[in-house]
Coordinates of C-alpha atoms and ligand atoms in Angstrom, one line a residue:
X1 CA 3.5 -39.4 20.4
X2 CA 6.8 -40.8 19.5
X3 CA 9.5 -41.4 21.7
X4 CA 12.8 -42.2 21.2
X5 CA 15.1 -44.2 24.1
X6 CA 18.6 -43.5 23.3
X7 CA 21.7 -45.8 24.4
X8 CA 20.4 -47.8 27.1
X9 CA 21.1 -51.5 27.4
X10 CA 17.9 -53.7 27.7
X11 CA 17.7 -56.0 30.5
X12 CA 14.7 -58.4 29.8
X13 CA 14.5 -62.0 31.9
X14 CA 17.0 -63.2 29.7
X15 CA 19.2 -61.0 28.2
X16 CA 20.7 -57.8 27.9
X17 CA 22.7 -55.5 25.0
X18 CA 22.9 -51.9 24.6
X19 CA 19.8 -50.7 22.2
X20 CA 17.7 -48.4 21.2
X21 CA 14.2 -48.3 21.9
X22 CA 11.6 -46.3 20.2
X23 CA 7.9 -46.2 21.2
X24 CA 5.0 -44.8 19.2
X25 CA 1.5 -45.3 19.6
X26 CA 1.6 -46.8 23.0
X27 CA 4.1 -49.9 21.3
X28 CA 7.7 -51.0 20.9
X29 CA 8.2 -50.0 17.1
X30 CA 11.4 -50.9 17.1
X31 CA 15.2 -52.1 19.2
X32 CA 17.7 -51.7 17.5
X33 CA 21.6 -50.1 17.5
X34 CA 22.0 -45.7 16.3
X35 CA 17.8 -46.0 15.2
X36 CA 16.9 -43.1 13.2
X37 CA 14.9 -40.4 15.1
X38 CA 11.9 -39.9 13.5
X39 CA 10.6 -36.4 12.4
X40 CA 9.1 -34.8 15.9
X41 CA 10.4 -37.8 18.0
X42 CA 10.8 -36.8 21.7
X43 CA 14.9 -38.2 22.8
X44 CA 15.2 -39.6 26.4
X45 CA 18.8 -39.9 26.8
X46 CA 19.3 -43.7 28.9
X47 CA 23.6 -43.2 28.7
X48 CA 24.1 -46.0 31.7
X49 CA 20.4 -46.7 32.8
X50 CA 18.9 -50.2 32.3
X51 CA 15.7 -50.2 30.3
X52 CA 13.2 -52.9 31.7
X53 CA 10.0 -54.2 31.0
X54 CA 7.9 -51.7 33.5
X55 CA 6.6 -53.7 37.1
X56 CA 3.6 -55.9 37.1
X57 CA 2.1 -55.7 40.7
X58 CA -0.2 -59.1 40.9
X59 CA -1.8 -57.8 43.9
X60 CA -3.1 -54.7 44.9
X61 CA -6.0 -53.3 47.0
X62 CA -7.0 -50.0 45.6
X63 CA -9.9 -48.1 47.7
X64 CA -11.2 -51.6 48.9
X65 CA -14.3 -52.0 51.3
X66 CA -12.4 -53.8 54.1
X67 CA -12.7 -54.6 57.8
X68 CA -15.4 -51.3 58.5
X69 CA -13.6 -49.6 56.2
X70 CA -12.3 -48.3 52.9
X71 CA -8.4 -48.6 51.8
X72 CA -6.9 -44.7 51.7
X73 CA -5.3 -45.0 48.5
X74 CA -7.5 -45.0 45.4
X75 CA -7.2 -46.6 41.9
X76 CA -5.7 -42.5 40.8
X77 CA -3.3 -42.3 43.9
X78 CA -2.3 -45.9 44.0
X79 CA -1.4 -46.4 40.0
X80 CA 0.0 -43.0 40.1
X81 CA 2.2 -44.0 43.2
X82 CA 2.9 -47.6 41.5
X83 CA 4.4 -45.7 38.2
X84 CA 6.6 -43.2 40.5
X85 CA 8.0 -46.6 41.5
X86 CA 8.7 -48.4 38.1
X87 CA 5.2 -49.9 38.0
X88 CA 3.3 -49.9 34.9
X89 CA 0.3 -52.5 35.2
X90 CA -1.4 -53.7 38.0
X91 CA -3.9 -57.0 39.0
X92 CA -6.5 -55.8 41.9
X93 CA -9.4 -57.7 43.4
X94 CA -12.7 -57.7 42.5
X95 CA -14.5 -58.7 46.3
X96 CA -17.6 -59.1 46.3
X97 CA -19.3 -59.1 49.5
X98 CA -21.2 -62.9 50.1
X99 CA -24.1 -63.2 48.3
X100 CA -23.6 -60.3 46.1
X101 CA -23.7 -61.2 42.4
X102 CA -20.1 -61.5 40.9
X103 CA -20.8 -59.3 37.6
X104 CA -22.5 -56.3 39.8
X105 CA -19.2 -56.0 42.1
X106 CA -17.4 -56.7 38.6
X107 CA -18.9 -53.9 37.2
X108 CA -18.4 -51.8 40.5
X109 CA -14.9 -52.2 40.6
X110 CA -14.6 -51.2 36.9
X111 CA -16.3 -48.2 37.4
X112 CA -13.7 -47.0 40.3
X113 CA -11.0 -48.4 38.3
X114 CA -11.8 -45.8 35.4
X115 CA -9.3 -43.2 37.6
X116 CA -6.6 -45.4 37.2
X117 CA -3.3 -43.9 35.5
X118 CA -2.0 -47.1 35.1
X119 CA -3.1 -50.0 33.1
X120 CA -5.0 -52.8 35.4
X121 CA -6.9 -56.3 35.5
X122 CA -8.8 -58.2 38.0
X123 CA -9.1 -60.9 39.6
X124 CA -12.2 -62.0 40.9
X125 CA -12.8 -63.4 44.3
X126 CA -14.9 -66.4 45.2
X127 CA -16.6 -65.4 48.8
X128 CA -19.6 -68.1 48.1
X129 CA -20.6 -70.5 46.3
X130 CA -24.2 -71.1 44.3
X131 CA -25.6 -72.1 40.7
X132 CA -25.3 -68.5 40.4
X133 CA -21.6 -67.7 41.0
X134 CA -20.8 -70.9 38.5
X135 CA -22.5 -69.1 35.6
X136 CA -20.9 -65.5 36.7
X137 CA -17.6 -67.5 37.0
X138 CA -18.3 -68.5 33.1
X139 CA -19.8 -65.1 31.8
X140 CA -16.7 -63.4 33.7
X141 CA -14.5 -65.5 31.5
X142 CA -15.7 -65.7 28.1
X143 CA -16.7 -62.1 28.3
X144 CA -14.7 -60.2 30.8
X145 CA -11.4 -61.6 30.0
X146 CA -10.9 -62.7 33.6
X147 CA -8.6 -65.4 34.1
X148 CA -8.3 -65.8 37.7
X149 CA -10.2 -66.3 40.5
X150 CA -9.2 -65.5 44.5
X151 CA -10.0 -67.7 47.2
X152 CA -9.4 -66.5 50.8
X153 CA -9.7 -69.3 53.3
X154 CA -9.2 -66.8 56.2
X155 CA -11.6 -63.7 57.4
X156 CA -14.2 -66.4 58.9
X157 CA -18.0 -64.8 58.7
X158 CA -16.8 -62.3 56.3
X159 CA -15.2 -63.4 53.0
X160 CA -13.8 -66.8 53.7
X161 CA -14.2 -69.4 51.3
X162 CA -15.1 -72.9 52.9
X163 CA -13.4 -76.2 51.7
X164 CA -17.1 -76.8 49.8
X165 CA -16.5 -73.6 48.3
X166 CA -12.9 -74.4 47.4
X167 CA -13.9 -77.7 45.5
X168 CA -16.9 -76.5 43.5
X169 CA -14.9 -73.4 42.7
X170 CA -11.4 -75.0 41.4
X171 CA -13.7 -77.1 39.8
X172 CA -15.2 -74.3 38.0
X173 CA -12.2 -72.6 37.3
X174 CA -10.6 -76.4 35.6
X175 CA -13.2 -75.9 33.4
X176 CA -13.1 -72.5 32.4
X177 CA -9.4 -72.9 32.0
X178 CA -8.8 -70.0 34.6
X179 CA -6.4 -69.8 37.5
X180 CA -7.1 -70.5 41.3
X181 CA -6.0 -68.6 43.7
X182 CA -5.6 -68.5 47.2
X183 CA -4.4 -66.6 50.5
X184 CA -3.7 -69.5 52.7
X185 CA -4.5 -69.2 56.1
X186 CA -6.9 -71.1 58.4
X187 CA -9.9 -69.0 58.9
X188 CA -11.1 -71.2 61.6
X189 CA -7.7 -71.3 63.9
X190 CA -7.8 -67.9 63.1
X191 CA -10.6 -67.5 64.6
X192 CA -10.2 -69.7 67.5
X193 CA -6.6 -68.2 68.4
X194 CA -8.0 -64.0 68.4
X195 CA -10.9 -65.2 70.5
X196 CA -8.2 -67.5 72.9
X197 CA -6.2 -64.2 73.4
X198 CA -8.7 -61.5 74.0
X199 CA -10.3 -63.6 76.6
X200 CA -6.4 -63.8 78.1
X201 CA -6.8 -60.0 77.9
X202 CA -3.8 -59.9 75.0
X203 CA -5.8 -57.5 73.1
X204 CA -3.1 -55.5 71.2
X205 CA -1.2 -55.7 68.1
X206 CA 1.2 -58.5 69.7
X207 CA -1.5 -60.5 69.8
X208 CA -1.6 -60.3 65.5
X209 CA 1.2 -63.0 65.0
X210 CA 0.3 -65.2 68.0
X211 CA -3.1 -65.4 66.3
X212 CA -1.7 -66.4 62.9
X213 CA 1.7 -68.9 63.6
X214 CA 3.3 -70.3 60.9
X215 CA 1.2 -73.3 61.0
X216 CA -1.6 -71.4 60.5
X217 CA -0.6 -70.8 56.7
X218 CA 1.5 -74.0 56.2
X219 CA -1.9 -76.0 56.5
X220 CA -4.1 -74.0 54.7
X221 CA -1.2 -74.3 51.5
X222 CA -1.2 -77.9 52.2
X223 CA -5.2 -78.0 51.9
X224 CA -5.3 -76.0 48.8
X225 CA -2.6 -77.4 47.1
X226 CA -4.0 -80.9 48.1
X227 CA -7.6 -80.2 46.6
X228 CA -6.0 -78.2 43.6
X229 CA -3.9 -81.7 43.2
X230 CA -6.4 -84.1 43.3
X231 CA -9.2 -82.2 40.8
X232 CA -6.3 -81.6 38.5
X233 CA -6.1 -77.6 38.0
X234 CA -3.2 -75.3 38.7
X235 CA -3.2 -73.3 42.3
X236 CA -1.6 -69.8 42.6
X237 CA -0.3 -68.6 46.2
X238 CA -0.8 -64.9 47.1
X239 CA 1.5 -63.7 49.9
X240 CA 3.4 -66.8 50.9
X241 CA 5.4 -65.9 54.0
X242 CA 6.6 -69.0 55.5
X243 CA 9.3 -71.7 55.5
X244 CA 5.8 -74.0 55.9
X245 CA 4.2 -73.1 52.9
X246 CA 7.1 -72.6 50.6
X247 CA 8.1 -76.1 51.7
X248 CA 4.9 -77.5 50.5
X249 CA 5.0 -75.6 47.2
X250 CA 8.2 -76.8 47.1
X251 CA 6.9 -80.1 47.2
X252 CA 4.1 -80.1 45.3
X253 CA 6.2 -79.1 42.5
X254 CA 8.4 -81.9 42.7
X255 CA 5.6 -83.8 42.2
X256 CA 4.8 -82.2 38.8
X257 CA 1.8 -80.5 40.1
X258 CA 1.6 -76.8 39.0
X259 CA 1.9 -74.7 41.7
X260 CA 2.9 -71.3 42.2
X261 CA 4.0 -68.4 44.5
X262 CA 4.4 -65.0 45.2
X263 CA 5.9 -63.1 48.2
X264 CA 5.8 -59.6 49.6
X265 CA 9.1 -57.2 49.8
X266 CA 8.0 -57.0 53.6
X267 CA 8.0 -60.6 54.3
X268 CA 11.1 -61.0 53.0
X269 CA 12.9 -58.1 54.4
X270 CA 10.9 -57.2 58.0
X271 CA 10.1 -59.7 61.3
X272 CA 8.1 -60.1 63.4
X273 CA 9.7 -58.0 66.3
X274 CA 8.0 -54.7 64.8
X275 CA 5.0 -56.0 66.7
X276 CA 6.4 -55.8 69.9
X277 CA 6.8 -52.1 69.9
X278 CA 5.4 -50.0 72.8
X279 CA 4.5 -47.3 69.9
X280 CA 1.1 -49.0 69.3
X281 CA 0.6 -46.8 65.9
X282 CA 3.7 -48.5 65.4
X283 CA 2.7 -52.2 65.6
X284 CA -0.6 -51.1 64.2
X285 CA 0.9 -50.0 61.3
X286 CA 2.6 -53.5 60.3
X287 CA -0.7 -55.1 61.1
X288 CA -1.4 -57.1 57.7
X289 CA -2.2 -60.7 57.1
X290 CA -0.3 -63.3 57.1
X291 CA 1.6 -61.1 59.6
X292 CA 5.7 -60.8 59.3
X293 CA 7.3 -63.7 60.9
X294 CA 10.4 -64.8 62.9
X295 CA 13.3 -64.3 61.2
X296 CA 14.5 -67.4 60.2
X297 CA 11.2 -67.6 57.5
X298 CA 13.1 -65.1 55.1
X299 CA 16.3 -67.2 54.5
X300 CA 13.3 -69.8 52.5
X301 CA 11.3 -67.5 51.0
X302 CA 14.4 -65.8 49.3
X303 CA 15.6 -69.4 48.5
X304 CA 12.1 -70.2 47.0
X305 CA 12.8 -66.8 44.4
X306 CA 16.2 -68.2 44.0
X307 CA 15.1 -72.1 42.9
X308 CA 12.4 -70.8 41.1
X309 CA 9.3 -72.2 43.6
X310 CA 7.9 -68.9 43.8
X311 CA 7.7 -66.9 40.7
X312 CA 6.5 -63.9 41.7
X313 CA 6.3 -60.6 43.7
X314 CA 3.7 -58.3 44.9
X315 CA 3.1 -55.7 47.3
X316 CA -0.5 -57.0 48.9
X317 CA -1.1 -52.6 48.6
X318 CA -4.1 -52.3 51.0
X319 CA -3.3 -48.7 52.8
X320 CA -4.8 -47.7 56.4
X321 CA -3.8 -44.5 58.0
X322 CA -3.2 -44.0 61.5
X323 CA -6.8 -43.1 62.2
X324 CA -8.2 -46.1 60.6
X325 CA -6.2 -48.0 62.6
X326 CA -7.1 -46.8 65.6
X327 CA -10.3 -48.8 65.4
X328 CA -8.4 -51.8 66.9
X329 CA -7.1 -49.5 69.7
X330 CA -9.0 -52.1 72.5
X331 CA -9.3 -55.3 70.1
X332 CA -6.2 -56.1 67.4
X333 CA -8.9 -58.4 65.5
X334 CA -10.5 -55.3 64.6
X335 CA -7.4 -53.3 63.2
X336 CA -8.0 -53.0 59.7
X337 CA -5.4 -55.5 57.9
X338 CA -3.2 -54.3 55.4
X339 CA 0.0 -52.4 54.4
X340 CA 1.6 -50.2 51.5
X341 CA 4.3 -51.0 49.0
X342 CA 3.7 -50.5 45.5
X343 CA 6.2 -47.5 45.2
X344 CA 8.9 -49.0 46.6
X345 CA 8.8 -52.2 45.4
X346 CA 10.9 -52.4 42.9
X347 CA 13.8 -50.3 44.6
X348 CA 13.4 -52.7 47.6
X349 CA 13.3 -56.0 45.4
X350 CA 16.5 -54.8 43.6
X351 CA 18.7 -53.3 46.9
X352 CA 18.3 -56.1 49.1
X353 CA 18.1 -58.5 46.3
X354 CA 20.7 -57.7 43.3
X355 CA 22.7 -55.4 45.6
X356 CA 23.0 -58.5 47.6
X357 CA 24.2 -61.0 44.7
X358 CA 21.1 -62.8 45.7
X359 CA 19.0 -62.3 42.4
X360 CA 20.5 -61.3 39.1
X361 CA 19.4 -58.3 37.5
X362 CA 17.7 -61.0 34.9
X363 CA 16.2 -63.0 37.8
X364 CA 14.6 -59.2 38.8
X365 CA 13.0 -58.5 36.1
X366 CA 11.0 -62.0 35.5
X367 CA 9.6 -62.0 39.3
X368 CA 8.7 -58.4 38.9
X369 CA 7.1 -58.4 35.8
X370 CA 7.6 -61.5 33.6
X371 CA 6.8 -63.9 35.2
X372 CA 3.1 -62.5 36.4
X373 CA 2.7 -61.4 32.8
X374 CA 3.1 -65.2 31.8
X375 CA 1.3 -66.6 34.8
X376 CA -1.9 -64.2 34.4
X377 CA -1.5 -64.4 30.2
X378 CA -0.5 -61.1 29.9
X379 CA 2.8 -61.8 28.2
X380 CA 4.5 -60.9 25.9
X381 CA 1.9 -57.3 25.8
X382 CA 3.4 -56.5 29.0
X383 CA 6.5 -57.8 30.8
X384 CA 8.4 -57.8 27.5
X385 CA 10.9 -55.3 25.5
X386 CA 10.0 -56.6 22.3
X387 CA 8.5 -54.6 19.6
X388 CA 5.1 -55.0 19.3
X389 CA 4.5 -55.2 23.0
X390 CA 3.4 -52.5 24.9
X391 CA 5.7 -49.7 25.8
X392 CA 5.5 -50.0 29.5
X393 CA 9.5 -49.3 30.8
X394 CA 11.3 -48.7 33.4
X395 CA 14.6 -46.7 33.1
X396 CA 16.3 -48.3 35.8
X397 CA 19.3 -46.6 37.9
X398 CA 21.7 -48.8 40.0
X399 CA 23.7 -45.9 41.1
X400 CA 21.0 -43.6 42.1
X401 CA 19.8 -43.8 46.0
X402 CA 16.6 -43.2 47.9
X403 CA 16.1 -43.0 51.7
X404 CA 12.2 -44.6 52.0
X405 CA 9.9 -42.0 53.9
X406 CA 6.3 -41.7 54.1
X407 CA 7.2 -37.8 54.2
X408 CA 8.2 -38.2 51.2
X409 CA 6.6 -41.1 49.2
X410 CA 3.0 -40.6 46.5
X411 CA 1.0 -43.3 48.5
X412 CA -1.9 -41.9 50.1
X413 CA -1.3 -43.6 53.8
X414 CA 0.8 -41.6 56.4
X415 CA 2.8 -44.9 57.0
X416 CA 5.5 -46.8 56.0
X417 CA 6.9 -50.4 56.7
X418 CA 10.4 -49.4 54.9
X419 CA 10.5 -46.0 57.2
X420 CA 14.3 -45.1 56.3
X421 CA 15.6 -48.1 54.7
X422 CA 18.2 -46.4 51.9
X423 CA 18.0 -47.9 49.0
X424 CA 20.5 -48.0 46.0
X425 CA 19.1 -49.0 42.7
X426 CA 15.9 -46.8 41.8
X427 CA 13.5 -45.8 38.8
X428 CA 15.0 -42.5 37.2
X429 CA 11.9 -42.6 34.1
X430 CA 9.2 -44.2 33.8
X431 CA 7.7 -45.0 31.0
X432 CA 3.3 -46.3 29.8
X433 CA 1.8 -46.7 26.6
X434 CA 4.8 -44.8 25.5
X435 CA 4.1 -41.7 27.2
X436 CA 7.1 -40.7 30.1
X437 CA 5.1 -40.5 32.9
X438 CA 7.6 -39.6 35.4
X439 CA 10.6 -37.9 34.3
X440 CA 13.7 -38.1 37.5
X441 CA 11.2 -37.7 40.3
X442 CA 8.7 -35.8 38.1
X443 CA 5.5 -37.3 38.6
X444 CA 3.5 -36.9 35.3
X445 CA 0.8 -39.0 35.9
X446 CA -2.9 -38.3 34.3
X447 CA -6.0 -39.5 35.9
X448 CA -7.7 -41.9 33.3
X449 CA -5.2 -42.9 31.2
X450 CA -4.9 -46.3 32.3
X451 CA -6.9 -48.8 30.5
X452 CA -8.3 -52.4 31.1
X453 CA -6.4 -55.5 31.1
X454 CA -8.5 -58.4 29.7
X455 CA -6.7 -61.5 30.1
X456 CA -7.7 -64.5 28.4
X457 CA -8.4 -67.8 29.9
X458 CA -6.7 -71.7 29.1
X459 CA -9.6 -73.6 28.4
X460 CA -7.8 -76.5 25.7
X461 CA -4.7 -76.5 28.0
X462 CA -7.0 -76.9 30.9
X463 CA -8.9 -79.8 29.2
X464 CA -5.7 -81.3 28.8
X465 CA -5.1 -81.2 32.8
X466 CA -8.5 -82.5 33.3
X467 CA -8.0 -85.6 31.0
X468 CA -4.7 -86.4 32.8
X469 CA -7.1 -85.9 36.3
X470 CA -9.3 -88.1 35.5
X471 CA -7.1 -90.5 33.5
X472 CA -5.3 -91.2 36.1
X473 CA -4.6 -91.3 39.5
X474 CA -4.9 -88.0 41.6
X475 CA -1.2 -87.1 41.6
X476 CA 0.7 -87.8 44.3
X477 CA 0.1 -84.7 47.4
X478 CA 2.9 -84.2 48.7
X479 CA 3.6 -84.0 52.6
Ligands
URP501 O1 -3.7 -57.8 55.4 C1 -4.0 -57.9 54.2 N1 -3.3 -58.6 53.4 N2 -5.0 -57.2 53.7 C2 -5.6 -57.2 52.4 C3 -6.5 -58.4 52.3 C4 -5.7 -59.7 52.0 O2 -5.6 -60.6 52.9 O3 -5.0 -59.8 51.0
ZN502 ZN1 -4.6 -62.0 51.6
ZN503 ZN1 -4.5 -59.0 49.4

């Protein structure tokens, strides 16, 4: 199928002109000023869209196993929702429960990925540590074509990694030449706190944020980033949602250590006031983790996009409905964790932050795709408009509106953390593997068609990293 993108102008990380773009076989063939349509060539007229590199989510939960439960949307539903939304690709989470052998849940999570309309990777989590899991690690590498690995030092006797595991495992991944990653909260204040307040009888979702303060996270990034420091390998930051831990990227960075960070639309646009509702499907409904914060949190984690200390965002998609919730109605540690996001984004990121004069339209498109395409060596296949790459686009409208509704939206979850935020700026087409897969609200996507993303590991630039660890003195951790 041949496509043919008339009159647009490009907008990539770095530049933008007015072009042509014309997709065949699932690629870019060509960019270019009054290109030739080709003999059966579908048109799609772009007049005054913007045609960007389609979204890259880095972190999704599609039908995971989580908390007693399993997430609502599925890898169909979700991708499908993602590409209504301007997403093309996605990076979810192999989790395999402890004990269980990396490759099996590997292979598990491939087989309920096959639905997927949307192309998607993995990244695999570490939830223990034995000779075992060191080989998988490997074999997941050199034959998988995964290149990241996920650490959560929260969930305490479920899937949190301990600082042991965190060693041998960024160890492993150093030599392997593949990306650690970690949500950073402390699994055992955690803990502590959710036991402290349901013996004070606090037992709803108010409790979720007074279980999880700020310096909850902020010392679980400076542990992370300390042991990622001192063995010598890069550290990745899902979710960062405070002033704390974008202060000690921030930091770390300065230092020369490579760190990085992503944030969520909702930490940086809702507080932690939604908590304190007396609707408890309300509160419920925000219920996620690292929960939304005061206020003041969002001023740094916009100016950590801004200066370029985190590079990335993500939606954290893990979907409960209402009845799901409702398992938490007498204990908000059992209330499954985790909200939606992957439709909106896009539309969110570019309202509150282009509308805003905060980001350029530039800036946009490298923390919504770029930038995780580089990160998780995916670039310049995807997050480029370059011919040869992949034709994964977005035809971007900064006129068009939206008012955000869970009436309305694809997700499969009966809730919605942007409930009627209006948004100006949206996706009018969508376009993977060169196929318009939804056409001005026309959702056209087909179950299947998305495909695997293997992503290929570091290992000589990683050697190189090592030598300097070893050469010399542990850099400097910063404080
Ligand atoms: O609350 C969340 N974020 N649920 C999904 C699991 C995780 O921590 O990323
Ligand atoms: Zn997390
Ligand atoms: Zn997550």
């Amino acid at each position: 199928m041949t496509l043919l993108i008339r009159g647009g102008t490009v907008v990539t990380h770095e530049e933008s002109y007015r072009a042509d773009v014309l997709c065949g076989d699932g690629r870019i063939l060509a960019i270019g000023e009054n290109l030739e349509l080709p003999a059966g060539a579908e048109v799609l007229e772009a007049g005054d869209l913007l045609v960007m590199p389609g979204g890259i989510d880095p972190h999704t939960h599609m039908e995971l196993p989580f908390m007693g439960t399993v997430a609502s949307e599925d890898f169909y539903s979700g991708t499908a929702a993602g590409l209504a939304g301007g997403t093309t690709s996605i990076i979810d989470f192999v989790i395999p429960n402890p004990r269980q052998s990396l490759l099996e849940a590997f292979q598990q999570w491939r087989g309920w990925a096959e639905k997927s309309a949307a192309d998607y990777g993995f990244h695999v989590a570490v939830t223990w540590w034995s000779e075992q899991v060191s080989e998988e690690m490997g074999v997941l590498v050199r034959e998988h074509g995964i290149n990241s690995f996920k650490h959560f030092m929260a969930y305490k006797n479920a899937i949190m990694a301990a600082d042991d595991t965190l060693v041998a495992s960024f160890e492993r991944c150093l030599e392997l030449g593949a990306m650690p990653t970690v949500h950073a909260e402390n699994g055992e204040l955690v803990d502590h706190l959710q036991r402290k307040l349901l013996a004070q009888g606090i037992t709803g979702p108010e409790a979720h944020p007074l279980s999880r303060p700020a310096q909850v996270e902020g010392e679980a990034a400076s542990r992370a980033i300390s042991i990622a420091g001192t063995l010598g390998v890069p550290l990745y930051l899902v979710h960062v949602s405070t002033e704390d831990a974008v202060e000690q990227i921030r930091l770390a960075r300065r230092n020369g250590q490579p760190v990085y960070g992503e944030v969520l639309p909702g930490h940086l646009l809702l507080d932690d006031g939604v908590y304190q509702s007396a609707d408890w499907q309300f509160a419920a409904g925000h219920v996620m983790s690292p929960p939304f914060r005061p206020a003041h949190h969002q001023r740094a984690l916009w100016q950590g996009l801004q200066s370029g200390d985190l590079q990335t965002t993500a939606t954290d998609h893990c979907c409960f409905c209402a009845e799901q919730k409702a398992a938490g109605r007498n204990d908000f540690s059992k209330i499954p964790n985790g909200t939606a996001g992957i439709e909106d984004r896009m539309a969110v990121l570019w309202d509150a932050g282009v509308n805003s004069g905060k980001l350029s339209m530039h800036e946009f498109v490298a923390i919504t795709s770029t930038n995780t395409a580089k990160l998780f060596n995916l670039y310049p296949r995807k997050g480029a408009v370059r011919v040869g790459a992949d034709a994964d686009l977005v035809l971007w409208d900064p006129q068009g509106s939206r008012t955000i509704s869970a009436s309305t939206h694809h997700q499969n979850v009966d809730f919605n953390i942007f409930e009627g935020r209006q948004v100006l700026g949206v996706p009018r087409h969508t376009i993977s593997q060169g196929r318009l897969v939804c056409c001005d609200g026309d959702l056209r996507a087909v179950r299947g068609a998305g495909r695997y993303l293997p992503r290929p590991a570091w290992p000589s630039a990683y050697q190189a990293l090592q030598r300097r660890a070893e050469q010399q003195q542990p850099l400097p951790v910063a404080r």
